[in-house]
Amino acid sequence: LMNFGKGMEKYQAENKLIFILDGTSLKIHKPGSFSHSRAFYVNYKKHTAWRYYICVTACGKIVWVSNLY
């Protein structure tokens, strides 16, 4: 099964497997101590969060999720 959305036609050749890797964050409302607050602070989003990566195929199937850091 392949994603047939706009722009995906260039990836529909035979024997091609496409992975999409995205880094994202899981917001933490009360991270605990002050040192944890500083370690988990995401400056450009202006909040504290766990960070992780997720890898999906072009059809949207999740194939890998990293540990939280």
C-alpha positions as YAML, in Angstrom:
chain: A
units: angstrom
residues:
- id: 1
  name: LEU
  ca: [0.00, 0.00, 0.00]
- id: 2
  name: MET
  ca: [1.40, 3.38, -0.99]
- id: 3
  name: ASN
  ca: [0.47, 6.96, -0.19]
- id: 4
  name: PHE
  ca: [-0.99, 8.43, -3.41]
- id: 5
  name: GLY
  ca: [-1.23, 12.02, -2.14]
- id: 6
  name: LYS
  ca: [0.01, 14.98, -4.15]
- id: 7
  name: GLY
  ca: [3.77, 14.87, -4.73]
- id: 8
  name: MET
  ca: [4.13, 11.15, -3.91]
- id: 9
  name: GLU
  ca: [4.08, 10.04, -7.59]
- id: 10
  name: LYS
  ca: [7.88, 10.43, -7.83]
- id: 11
  name: TYR
  ca: [8.31, 7.73, -5.15]
- id: 12
  name: GLN
  ca: [6.11, 5.08, -6.78]
- id: 13
  name: ALA
  ca: [8.84, 3.30, -8.78]
- id: 14
  name: GLU
  ca: [9.14, -0.45, -8.24]
- id: 15
  name: ASN
  ca: [11.48, -1.77, -5.56]
- id: 16
  name: LYS
  ca: [11.70, 1.52, -3.68]
- id: 17
  name: LEU
  ca: [11.15, 1.70, 0.06]
- id: 18
  name: ILE
  ca: [10.83, 5.22, 1.49]
- id: 19
  name: PHE
  ca: [11.26, 6.07, 5.17]
- id: 20
  name: ILE
  ca: [10.36, 9.42, 6.71]
- id: 21
  name: LEU
  ca: [12.12, 10.35, 9.96]
- id: 22
  name: ASP
  ca: [10.66, 13.10, 12.14]
- id: 23
  name: GLY
  ca: [11.84, 14.49, 15.45]
- id: 24
  name: THR
  ca: [9.14, 15.68, 17.80]
- id: 25
  name: SER
  ca: [8.49, 16.39, 21.46]
- id: 26
  name: LEU
  ca: [6.17, 15.32, 24.25]
- id: 27
  name: LYS
  ca: [5.38, 18.33, 26.44]
- id: 28
  name: ILE
  ca: [6.05, 18.01, 30.19]
- id: 29
  name: HIS
  ca: [3.88, 20.23, 32.39]
- id: 30
  name: LYS
  ca: [5.80, 19.74, 35.66]
- id: 31
  name: PRO
  ca: [9.31, 18.35, 35.01]
- id: 32
  name: GLY
  ca: [10.32, 18.21, 38.68]
- id: 33
  name: SER
  ca: [13.49, 19.84, 39.95]
- id: 34
  name: PHE
  ca: [15.03, 23.00, 38.54]
- id: 35
  name: SER
  ca: [17.87, 21.05, 36.90]
- id: 36
  name: HIS
  ca: [15.32, 18.87, 35.09]
- id: 37
  name: SER
  ca: [13.46, 21.98, 33.96]
- id: 38
  name: ARG
  ca: [16.63, 23.33, 32.34]
- id: 39
  name: ALA
  ca: [17.60, 19.98, 30.78]
- id: 40
  name: PHE
  ca: [14.17, 19.45, 29.18]
- id: 41
  name: TYR
  ca: [13.56, 23.03, 28.03]
- id: 42
  name: VAL
  ca: [12.97, 23.39, 24.26]
- id: 43
  name: ASN
  ca: [14.01, 26.97, 23.53]
- id: 44
  name: TYR
  ca: [12.31, 27.50, 20.16]
- id: 45
  name: LYS
  ca: [9.01, 26.05, 21.41]
- id: 46
  name: LYS
  ca: [9.23, 27.77, 24.82]
- id: 47
  name: HIS
  ca: [8.24, 24.71, 26.89]
- id: 48
  name: THR
  ca: [9.76, 21.69, 28.65]
- id: 49
  name: ALA
  ca: [9.47, 18.37, 26.84]
- id: 50
  name: TRP
  ca: [10.81, 14.88, 26.25]
- id: 51
  name: ARG
  ca: [12.26, 14.58, 22.73]
- id: 52
  name: TYR
  ca: [12.01, 11.55, 20.42]
- id: 53
  name: TYR
  ca: [12.15, 10.42, 16.79]
- id: 54
  name: ILE
  ca: [9.60, 8.45, 14.82]
- id: 55
  name: CYS
  ca: [10.15, 6.67, 11.49]
- id: 56
  name: VAL
  ca: [7.27, 5.90, 9.10]
- id: 57
  name: THR
  ca: [6.93, 4.47, 5.60]
- id: 58
  name: ALA
  ca: [5.38, 6.47, 2.76]
- id: 59
  name: CYS
  ca: [2.00, 4.81, 3.45]
- id: 60
  name: GLY
  ca: [2.08, 6.03, 7.07]
- id: 61
  name: LYS
  ca: [3.02, 2.77, 8.84]
- id: 62
  name: ILE
  ca: [5.11, 3.41, 11.97]
- id: 63
  name: VAL
  ca: [8.24, 1.25, 11.79]
- id: 64
  name: TRP
  ca: [10.41, 2.68, 14.59]
- id: 65
  name: VAL
  ca: [10.18, 5.00, 17.60]
- id: 66
  name: SER
  ca: [13.29, 6.10, 19.50]
- id: 67
  name: ASN
  ca: [13.67, 6.24, 23.25]
- id: 68
  name: LEU
  ca: [12.71, 9.46, 25.01]
- id: 69
  name: TYR
  ca: [15.60, 11.80, 25.76]
...
